[in-house]
Short mmCIF file of C-alpha atoms and ligand atoms in Angstrom, two decimals:
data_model
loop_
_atom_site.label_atom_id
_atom_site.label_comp_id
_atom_site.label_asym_id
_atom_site.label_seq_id
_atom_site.Cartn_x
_atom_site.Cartn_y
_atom_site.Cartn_z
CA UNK A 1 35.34 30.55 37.33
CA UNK A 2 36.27 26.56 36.91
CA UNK A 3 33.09 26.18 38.57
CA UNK A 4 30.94 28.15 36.39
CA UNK A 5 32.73 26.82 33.63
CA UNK A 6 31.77 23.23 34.35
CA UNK A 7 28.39 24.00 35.24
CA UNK A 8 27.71 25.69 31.38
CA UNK A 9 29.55 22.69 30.05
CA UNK A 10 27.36 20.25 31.93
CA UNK A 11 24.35 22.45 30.74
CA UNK A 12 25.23 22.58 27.11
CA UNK A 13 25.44 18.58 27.62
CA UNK A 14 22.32 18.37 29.07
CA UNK A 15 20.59 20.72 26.40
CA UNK A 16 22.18 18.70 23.53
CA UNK A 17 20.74 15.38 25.24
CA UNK A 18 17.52 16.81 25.20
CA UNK A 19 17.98 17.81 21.74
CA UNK A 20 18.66 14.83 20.56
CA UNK A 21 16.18 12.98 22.64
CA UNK A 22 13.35 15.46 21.18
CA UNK A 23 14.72 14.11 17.95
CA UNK A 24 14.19 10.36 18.65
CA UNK A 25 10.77 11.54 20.21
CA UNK A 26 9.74 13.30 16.42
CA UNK A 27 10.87 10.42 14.72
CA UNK A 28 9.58 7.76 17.33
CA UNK A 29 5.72 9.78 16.76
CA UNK A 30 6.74 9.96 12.56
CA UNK A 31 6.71 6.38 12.06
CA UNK A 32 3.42 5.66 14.45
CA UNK A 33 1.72 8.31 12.40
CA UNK A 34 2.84 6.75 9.32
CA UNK A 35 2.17 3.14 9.95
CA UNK A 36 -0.70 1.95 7.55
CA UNK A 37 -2.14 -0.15 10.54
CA UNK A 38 -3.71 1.40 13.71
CA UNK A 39 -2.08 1.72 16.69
CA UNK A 40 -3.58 1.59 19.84
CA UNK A 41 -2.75 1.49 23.10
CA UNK A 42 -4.38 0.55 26.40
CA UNK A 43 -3.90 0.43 30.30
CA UNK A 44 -5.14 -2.85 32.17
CA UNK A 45 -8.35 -1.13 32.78
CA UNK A 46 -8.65 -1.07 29.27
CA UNK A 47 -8.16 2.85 28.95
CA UNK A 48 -7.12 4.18 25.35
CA UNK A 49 -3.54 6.06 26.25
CA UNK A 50 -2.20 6.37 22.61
CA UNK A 51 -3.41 6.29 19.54
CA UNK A 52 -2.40 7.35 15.79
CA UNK A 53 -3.83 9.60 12.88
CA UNK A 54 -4.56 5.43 11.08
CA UNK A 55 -6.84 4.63 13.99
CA UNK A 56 -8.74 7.86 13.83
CA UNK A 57 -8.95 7.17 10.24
CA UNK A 58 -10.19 3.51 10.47
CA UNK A 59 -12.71 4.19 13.09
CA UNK A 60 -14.12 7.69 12.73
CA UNK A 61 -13.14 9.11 16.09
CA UNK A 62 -10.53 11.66 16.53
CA UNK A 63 -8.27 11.33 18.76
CA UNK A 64 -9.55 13.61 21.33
CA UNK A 65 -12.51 11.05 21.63
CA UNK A 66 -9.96 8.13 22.15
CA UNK A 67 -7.55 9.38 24.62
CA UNK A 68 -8.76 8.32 28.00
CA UNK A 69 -11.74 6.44 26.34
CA UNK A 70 -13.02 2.65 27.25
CA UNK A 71 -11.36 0.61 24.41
CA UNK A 72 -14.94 -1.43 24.20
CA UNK A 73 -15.63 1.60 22.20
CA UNK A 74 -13.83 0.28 18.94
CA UNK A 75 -15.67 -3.35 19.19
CA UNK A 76 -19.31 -4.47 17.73
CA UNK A 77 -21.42 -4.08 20.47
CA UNK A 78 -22.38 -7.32 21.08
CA UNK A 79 -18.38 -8.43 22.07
CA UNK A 80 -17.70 -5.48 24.49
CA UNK A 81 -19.50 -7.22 27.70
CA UNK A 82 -17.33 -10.24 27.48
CA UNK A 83 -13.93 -8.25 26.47
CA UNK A 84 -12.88 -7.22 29.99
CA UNK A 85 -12.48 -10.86 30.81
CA UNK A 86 -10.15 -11.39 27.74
CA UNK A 87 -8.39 -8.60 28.84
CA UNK A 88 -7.64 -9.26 32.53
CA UNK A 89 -6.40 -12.57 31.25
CA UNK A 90 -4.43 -11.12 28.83
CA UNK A 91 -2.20 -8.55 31.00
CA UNK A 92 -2.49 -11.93 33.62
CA UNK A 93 -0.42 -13.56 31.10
CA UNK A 94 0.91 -11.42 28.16
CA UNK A 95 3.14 -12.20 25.45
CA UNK A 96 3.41 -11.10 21.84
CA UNK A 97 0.80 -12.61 19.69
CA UNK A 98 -2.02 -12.36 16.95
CA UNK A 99 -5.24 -12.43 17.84
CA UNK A 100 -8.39 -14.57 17.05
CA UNK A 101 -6.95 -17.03 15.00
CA UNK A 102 -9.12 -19.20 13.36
CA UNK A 103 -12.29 -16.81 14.55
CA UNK A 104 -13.23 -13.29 12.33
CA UNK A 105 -12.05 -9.95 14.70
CA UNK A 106 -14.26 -6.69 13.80
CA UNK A 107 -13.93 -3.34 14.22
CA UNK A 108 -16.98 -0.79 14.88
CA UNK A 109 -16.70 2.59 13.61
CA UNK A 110 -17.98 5.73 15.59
CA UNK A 111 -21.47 5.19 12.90
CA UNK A 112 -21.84 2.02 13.63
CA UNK A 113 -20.42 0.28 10.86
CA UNK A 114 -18.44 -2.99 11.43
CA UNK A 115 -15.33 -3.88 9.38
CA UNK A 116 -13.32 -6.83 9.29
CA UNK A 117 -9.96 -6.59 11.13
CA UNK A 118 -6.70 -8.44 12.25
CA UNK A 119 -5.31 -7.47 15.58
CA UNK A 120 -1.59 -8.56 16.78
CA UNK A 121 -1.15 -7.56 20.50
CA UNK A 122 2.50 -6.83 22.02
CA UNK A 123 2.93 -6.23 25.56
CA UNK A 124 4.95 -3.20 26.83
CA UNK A 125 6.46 -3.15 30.84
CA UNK A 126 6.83 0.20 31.49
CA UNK A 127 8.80 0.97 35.34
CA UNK A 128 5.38 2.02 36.85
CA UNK A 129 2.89 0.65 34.40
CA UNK A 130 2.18 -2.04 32.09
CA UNK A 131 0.19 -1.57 28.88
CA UNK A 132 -0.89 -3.46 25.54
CA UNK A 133 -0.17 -2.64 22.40
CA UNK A 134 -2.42 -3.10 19.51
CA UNK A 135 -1.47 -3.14 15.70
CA UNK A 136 -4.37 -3.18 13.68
CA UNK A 137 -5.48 -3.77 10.06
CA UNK A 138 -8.17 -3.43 8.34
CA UNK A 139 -8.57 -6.37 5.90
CA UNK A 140 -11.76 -5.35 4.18
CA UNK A 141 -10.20 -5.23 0.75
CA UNK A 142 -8.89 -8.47 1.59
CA UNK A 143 -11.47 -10.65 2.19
CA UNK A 144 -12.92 -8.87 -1.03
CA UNK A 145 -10.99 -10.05 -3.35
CA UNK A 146 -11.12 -13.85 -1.46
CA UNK A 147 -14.74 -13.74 -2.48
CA UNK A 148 -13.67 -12.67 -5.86
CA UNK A 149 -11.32 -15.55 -6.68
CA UNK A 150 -13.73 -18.38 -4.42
CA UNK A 151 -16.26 -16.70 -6.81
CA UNK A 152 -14.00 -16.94 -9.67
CA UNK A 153 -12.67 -20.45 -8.98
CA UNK A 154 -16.33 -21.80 -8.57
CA UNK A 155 -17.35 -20.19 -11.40
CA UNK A 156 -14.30 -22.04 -13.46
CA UNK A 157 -15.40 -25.83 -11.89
CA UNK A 158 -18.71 -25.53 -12.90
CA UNK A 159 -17.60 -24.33 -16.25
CA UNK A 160 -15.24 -27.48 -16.95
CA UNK A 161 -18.20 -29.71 -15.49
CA UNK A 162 -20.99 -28.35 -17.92
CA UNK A 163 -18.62 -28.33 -20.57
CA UNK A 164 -17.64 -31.32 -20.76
CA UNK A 165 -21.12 -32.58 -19.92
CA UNK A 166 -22.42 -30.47 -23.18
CA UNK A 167 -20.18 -31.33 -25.45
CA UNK A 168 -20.87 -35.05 -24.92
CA UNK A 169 -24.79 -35.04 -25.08
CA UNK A 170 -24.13 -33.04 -27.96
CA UNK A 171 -22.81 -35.64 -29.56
CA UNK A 172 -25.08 -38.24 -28.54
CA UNK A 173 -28.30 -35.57 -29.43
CA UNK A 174 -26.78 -35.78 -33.17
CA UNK A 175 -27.15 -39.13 -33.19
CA UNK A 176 -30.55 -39.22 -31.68
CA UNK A 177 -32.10 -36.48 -33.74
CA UNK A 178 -30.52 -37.85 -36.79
CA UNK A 179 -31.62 -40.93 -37.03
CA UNK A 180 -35.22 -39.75 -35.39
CA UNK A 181 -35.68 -37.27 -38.16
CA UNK A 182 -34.15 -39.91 -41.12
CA UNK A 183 -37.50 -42.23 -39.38
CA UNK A 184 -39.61 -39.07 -39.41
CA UNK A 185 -39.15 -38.62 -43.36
CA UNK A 186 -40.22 -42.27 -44.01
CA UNK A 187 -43.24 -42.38 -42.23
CA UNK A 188 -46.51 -41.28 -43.86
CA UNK A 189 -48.07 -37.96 -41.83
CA UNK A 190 -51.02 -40.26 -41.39
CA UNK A 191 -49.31 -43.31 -39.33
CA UNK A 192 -50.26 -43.09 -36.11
CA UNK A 193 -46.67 -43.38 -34.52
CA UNK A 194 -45.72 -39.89 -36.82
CA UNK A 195 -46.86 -37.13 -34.20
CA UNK A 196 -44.93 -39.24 -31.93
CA UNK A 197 -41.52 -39.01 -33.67
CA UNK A 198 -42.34 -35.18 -34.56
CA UNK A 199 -42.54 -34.83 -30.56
CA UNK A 200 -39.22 -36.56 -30.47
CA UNK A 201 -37.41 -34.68 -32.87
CA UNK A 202 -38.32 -31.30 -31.56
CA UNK A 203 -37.56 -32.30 -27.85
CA UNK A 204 -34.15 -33.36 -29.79
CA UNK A 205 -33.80 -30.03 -30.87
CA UNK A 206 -34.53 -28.30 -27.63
CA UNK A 207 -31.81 -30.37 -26.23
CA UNK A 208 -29.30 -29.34 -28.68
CA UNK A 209 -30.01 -26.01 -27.69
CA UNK A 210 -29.59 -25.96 -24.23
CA UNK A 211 -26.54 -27.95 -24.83
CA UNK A 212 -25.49 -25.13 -27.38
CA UNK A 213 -25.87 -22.51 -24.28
CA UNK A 214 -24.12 -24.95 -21.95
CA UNK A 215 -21.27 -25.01 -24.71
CA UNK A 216 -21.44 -20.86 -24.67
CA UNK A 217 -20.94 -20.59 -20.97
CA UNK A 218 -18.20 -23.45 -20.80
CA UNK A 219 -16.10 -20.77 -24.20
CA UNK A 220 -16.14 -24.03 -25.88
CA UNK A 221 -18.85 -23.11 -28.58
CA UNK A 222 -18.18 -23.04 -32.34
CA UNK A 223 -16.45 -19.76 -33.09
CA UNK A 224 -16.33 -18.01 -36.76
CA UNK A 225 -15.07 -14.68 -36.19
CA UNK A 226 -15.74 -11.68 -38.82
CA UNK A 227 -15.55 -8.11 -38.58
CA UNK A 228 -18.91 -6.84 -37.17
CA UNK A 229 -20.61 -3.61 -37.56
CA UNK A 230 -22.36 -2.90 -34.07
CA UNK A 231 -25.13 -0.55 -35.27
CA UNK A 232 -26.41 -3.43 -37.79
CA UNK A 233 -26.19 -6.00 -35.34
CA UNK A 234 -28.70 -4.47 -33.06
CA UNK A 235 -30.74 -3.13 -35.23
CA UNK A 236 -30.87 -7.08 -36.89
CA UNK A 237 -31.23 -8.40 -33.29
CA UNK A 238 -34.20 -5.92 -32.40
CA UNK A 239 -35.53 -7.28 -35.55
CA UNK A 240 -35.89 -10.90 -34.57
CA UNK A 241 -37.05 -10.04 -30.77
CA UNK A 242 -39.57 -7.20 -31.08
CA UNK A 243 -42.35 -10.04 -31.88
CA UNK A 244 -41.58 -11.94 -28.99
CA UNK A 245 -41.70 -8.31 -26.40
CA UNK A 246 -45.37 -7.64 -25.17
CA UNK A 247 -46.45 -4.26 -27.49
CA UNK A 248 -46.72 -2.14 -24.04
CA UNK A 249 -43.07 -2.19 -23.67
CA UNK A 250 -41.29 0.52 -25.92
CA UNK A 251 -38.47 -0.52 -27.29
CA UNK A 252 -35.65 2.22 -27.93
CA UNK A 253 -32.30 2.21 -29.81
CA UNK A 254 -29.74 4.34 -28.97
CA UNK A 255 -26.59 5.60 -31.36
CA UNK A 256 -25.32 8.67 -30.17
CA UNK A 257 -22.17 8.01 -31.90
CA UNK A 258 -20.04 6.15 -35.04
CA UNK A 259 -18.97 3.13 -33.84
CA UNK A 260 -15.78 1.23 -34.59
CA UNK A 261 -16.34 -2.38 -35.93
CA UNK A 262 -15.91 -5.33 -33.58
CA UNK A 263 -13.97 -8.90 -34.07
CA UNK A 264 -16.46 -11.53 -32.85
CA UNK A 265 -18.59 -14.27 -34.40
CA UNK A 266 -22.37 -12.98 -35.30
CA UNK A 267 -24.61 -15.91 -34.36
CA UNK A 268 -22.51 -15.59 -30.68
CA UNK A 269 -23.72 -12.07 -30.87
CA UNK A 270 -27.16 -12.39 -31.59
CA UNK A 271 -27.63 -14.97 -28.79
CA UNK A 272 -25.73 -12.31 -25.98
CA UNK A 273 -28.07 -9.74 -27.34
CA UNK A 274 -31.10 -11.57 -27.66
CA UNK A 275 -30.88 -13.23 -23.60
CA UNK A 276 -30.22 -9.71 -22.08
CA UNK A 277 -33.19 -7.92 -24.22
CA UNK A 278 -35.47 -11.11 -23.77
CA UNK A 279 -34.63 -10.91 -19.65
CA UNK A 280 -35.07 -7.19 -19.87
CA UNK A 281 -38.60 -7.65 -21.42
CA UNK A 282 -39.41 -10.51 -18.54
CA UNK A 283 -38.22 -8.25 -16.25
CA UNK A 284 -40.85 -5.84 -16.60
CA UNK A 285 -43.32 -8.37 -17.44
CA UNK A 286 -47.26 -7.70 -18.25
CA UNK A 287 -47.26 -4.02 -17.52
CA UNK A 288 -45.92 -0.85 -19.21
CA UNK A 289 -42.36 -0.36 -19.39
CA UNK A 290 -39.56 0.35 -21.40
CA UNK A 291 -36.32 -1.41 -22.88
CA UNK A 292 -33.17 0.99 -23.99
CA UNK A 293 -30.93 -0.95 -26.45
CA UNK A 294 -27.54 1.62 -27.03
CA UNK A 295 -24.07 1.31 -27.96
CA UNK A 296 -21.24 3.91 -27.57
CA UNK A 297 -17.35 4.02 -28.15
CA UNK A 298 -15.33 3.55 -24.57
CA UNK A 299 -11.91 4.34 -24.04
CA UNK A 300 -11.21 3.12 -20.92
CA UNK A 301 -7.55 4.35 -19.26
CA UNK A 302 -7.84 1.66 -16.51
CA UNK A 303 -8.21 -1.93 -16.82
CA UNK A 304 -12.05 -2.58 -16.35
CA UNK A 305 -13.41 -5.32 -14.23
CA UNK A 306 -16.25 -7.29 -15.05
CA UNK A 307 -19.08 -7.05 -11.92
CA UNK A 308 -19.28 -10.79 -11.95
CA UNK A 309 -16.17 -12.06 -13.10
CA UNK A 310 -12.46 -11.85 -11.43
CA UNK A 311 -10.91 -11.22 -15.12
CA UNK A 312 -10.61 -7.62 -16.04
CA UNK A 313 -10.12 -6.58 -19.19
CA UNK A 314 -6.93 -4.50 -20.11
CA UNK A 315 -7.11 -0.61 -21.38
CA UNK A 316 -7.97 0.43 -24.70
CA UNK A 317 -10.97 0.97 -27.06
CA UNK A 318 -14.19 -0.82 -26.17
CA UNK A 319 -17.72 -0.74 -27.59
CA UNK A 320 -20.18 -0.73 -24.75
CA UNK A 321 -23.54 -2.40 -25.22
CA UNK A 322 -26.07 -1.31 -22.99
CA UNK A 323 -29.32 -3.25 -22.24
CA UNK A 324 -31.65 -1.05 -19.87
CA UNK A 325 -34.83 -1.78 -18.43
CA UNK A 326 -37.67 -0.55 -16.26
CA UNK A 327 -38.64 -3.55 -14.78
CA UNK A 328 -37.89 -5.19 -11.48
CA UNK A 329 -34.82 -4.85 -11.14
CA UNK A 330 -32.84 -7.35 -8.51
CA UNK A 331 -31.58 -7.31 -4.82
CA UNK A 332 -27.59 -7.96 -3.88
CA UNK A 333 -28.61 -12.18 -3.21
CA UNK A 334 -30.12 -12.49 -6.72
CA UNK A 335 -27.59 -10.19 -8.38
CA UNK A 336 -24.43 -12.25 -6.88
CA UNK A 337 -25.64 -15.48 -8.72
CA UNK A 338 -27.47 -14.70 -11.93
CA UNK A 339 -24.50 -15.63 -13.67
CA UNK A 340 -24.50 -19.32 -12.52
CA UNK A 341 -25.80 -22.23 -15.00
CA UNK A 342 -29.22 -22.65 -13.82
CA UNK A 343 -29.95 -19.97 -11.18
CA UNK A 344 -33.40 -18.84 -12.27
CA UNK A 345 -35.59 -17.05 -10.35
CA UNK A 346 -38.63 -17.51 -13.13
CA UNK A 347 -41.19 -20.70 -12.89
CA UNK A 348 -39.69 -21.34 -16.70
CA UNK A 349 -36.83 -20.49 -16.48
CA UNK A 350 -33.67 -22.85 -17.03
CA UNK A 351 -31.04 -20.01 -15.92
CA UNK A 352 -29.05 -20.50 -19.15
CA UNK A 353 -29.32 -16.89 -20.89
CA UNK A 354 -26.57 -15.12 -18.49
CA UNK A 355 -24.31 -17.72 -17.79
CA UNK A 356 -23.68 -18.71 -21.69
CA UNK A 357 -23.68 -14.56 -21.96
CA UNK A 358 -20.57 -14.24 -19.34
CA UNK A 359 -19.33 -17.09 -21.60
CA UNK A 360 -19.77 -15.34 -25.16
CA UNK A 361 -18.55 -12.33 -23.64
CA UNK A 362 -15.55 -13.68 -21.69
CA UNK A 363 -14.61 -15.55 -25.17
CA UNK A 364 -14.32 -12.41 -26.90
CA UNK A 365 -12.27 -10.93 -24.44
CA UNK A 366 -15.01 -8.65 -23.25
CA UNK A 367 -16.44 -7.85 -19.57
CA UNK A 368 -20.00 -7.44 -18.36
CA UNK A 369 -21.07 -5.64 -15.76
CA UNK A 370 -24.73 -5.09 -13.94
CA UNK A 371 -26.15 -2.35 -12.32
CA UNK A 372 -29.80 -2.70 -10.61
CA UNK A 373 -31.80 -2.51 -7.62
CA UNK A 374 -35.42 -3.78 -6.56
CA UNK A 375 -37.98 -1.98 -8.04
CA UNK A 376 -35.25 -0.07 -10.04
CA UNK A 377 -35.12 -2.10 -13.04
CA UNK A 378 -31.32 -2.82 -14.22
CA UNK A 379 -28.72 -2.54 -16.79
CA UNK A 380 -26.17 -4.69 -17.94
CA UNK A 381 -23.82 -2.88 -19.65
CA UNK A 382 -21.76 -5.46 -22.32
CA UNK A 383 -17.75 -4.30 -23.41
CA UNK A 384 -16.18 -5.34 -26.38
CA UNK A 385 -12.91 -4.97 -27.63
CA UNK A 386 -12.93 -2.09 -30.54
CA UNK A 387 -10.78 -3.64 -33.97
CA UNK A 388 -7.91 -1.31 -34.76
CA UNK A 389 -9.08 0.84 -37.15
CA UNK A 390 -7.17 3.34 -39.43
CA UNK A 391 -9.04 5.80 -37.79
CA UNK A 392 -7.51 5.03 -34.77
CA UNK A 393 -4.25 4.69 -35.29
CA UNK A 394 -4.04 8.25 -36.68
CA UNK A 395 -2.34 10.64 -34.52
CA UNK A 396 -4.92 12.56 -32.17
CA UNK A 397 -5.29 15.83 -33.49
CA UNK A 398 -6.43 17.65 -30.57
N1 ATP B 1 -33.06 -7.56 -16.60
C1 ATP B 1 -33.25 -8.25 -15.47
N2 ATP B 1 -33.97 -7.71 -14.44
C2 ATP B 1 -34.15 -8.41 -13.31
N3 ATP B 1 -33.67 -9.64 -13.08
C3 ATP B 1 -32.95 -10.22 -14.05
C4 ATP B 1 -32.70 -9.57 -15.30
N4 ATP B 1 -31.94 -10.38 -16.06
C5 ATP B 1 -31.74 -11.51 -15.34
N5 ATP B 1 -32.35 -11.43 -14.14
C6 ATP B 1 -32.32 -12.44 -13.08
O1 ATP B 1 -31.30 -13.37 -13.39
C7 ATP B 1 -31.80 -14.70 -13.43
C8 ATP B 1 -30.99 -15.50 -14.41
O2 ATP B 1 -31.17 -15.01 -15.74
P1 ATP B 1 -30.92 -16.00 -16.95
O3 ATP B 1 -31.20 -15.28 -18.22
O4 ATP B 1 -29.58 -16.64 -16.80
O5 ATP B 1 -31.97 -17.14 -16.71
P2 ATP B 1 -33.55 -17.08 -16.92
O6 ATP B 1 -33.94 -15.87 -17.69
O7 ATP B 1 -34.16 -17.24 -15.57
O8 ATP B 1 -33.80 -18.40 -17.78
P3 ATP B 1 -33.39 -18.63 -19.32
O9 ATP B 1 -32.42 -19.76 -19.31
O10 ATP B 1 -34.65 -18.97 -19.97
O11 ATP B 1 -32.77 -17.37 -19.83
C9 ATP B 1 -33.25 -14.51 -13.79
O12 ATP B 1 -34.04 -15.62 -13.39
C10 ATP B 1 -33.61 -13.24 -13.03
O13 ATP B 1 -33.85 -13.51 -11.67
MG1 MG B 2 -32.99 -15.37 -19.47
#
């Protein structure tokens, strides 16, 4: 009976053990399965033993297709000759440690798309085995928003430099064209040296008003802010361009709705308006085509980002200003720099219109954004802070 006694006791011991270690186990698999990084792990043949759920996630295999699989399968294609190498020296020598510094690691998913990862390795000595241990991240997002702020912070040096730059040949241009034109008004039309000093004074001009654009995209132009109503203002600005479009492009204004009035200075405006609608027409060029000028109210819930710009703007009311067009639209390479002084893709161009338009826009505490593709024409869609009307502050009624 002792005996029996003993052996249940030892069996109840040995069934709570179990227990206990089935517990560990569940929790042990819980937090692989819930690591954000991707686990893998590998024999020194370079066999896939474990995985978890993030790894079938990041690459696009499930796991039935990893277990037992070559772990080449997970790397570009042109790396997985070399890798066996790496890895016989690595389980010749292991030890804990990142991998790649200094040189970019990628990923391939199962469709053949390659990703940006970082890998750190850790070594596990098991009593009949050895295997590596793999934690890794993908840093996509990452090396997004590095762009972003390189784009951002290269964007802000040039800035200072053309600003600066402007407003001092600004200066000097006042003095040139002043005294050039006080010359000009003293000399007879018939002197010989007068067409001379007319060419002078208008080169002056054109000067001062690339200087004026510089000054636009550097935010450091001459602001007097009034309450603007956004349906006159582009009706005004179609106005003034519709000479200068080519009569086979149509030119259409959208309204669809009352818009709130805007805080912003109307000759900054007009110049915003006037680049996108004058690229837009350039855009399509000799041919047929068609321009869509519209405005709408926005409420945006999320802070927006600008496409070209690391500032985003906060939530709230916005009117957005979209200039559409049917012309040639732009590839990812030309799209990434139209906004920098001087990138022109057009024999006459200077590259001013967009840059001093991120300025004007970025001044008023507005964000613009582009959508196009070759041979799709584009849009670039302008937001501007809505003023705080009565209207608005009412309580919603719905
Ligand atoms: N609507 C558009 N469709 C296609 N490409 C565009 C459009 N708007 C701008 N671009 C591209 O962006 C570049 C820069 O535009 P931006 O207005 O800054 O300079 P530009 O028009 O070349 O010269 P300018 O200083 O006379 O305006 C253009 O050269 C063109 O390649
Ligand atoms: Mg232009």
């Amino acid at each position: 009976m002792d005996e029996i006694g003993a052996l249940q006791k030892t069996i109840h011991e040995q069934q709570a053990r179990i227990r206990v270690l089935e517990e560990e186990e569940g929790r042990l698999r819980a937090f692989l399965e819930s690591a954000s990084q991707g686990v893998v792990a590998i024999d020194p043949g370079g066999a896939i033993l474990l995985v978890n759920g993030t790894t079938e996630e990041l690459f696009g295999y499930s796991r039935q297709e990893l277990i037992g699989a070559p772990m080449e399968i997970l790397l570009p294609e042109a790396l997985r000759a070399q890798h066996g190498e790496h890895r016989t020296a690595y389980f010749a020598s292991p030890r804990s440690r990142p991998m790649g510094i200094g040189t970019e690691l990628k990923g391939r998913k199962k469709n053949g798309v390659e990703f940006p990862v970082e890998i750190s390795l850790s070594f596990v000595r098991e009593p009949n085995r050895q295997l590596a241990l793999a934690l890794i991240t993908d840093i996509s997002q990452r090396k997004r928003l590095e762009q972003q702020m390189q784009q951002a912070q290269k964007l802000e040096s040039l800035s200072v430099l053309a600003g600066g730059i402007a407003h001092d040949f600004n200066n000097l241009l006042t003095g040139i064209i002043g005294n050039a034109s006080l010359v000009l008004e003293q000399t007879s039309p018939d002197d010989p040296l007068y067409p001379h000093l007319q060419d002078a004074v208008e080169a002056g001009k054109q000067a001062a008003d690339l200087t004026r654009k510089l000054m636009a995209y550097a935010g450091k132009g001459r602001f007097l802010i009034r309450n603007i109503d956004v349906a006159a203002l582009l009706r005004d600005v179609l106005g003034l361009v519709r000479a200068s479009i080519p009569t086979t492009i149509q030119v259409l204004l959208e309204l669809p709705a009352p818009l709130p009035p805007i805080s912003a200075d109307p000759a900054q405006m007009q110049q915003l308006l006037m680049s996108l609608l004058i690229n837009a027409a350039e855009a399509i060029g000799e041919g047929r085509g068609a321009i869509r000028l519209a405005a709408s109210p926005l409420q945006s819930e999320d802070p927006v980002a600008g496409r070209m710009s690391a500032t985003r703007v906060p939530p709230g009311r916005y009117v957005a200003i979209e200039v559409t067009d049917t012309g040639c639209g732009m590839d990812d390479a030309t799209r990434a720099r139209i906004f920098d002084p001087f990138f022109t893709t057009k024999f006459t161009g200077r590259g001013l219109g967009l840059a001093a338009a991120r300025g004007i826009v970025e001044a008023h505490h507005g964000a613009i954004q582009v959508f196009s593709r070759p041979g799709q024409g584009s849009t670039f869609k302008v937001l501007l802070p809505a003023m705080r009307t009565g209207a608005a502050e009412a309580p919603d009624a719905g």
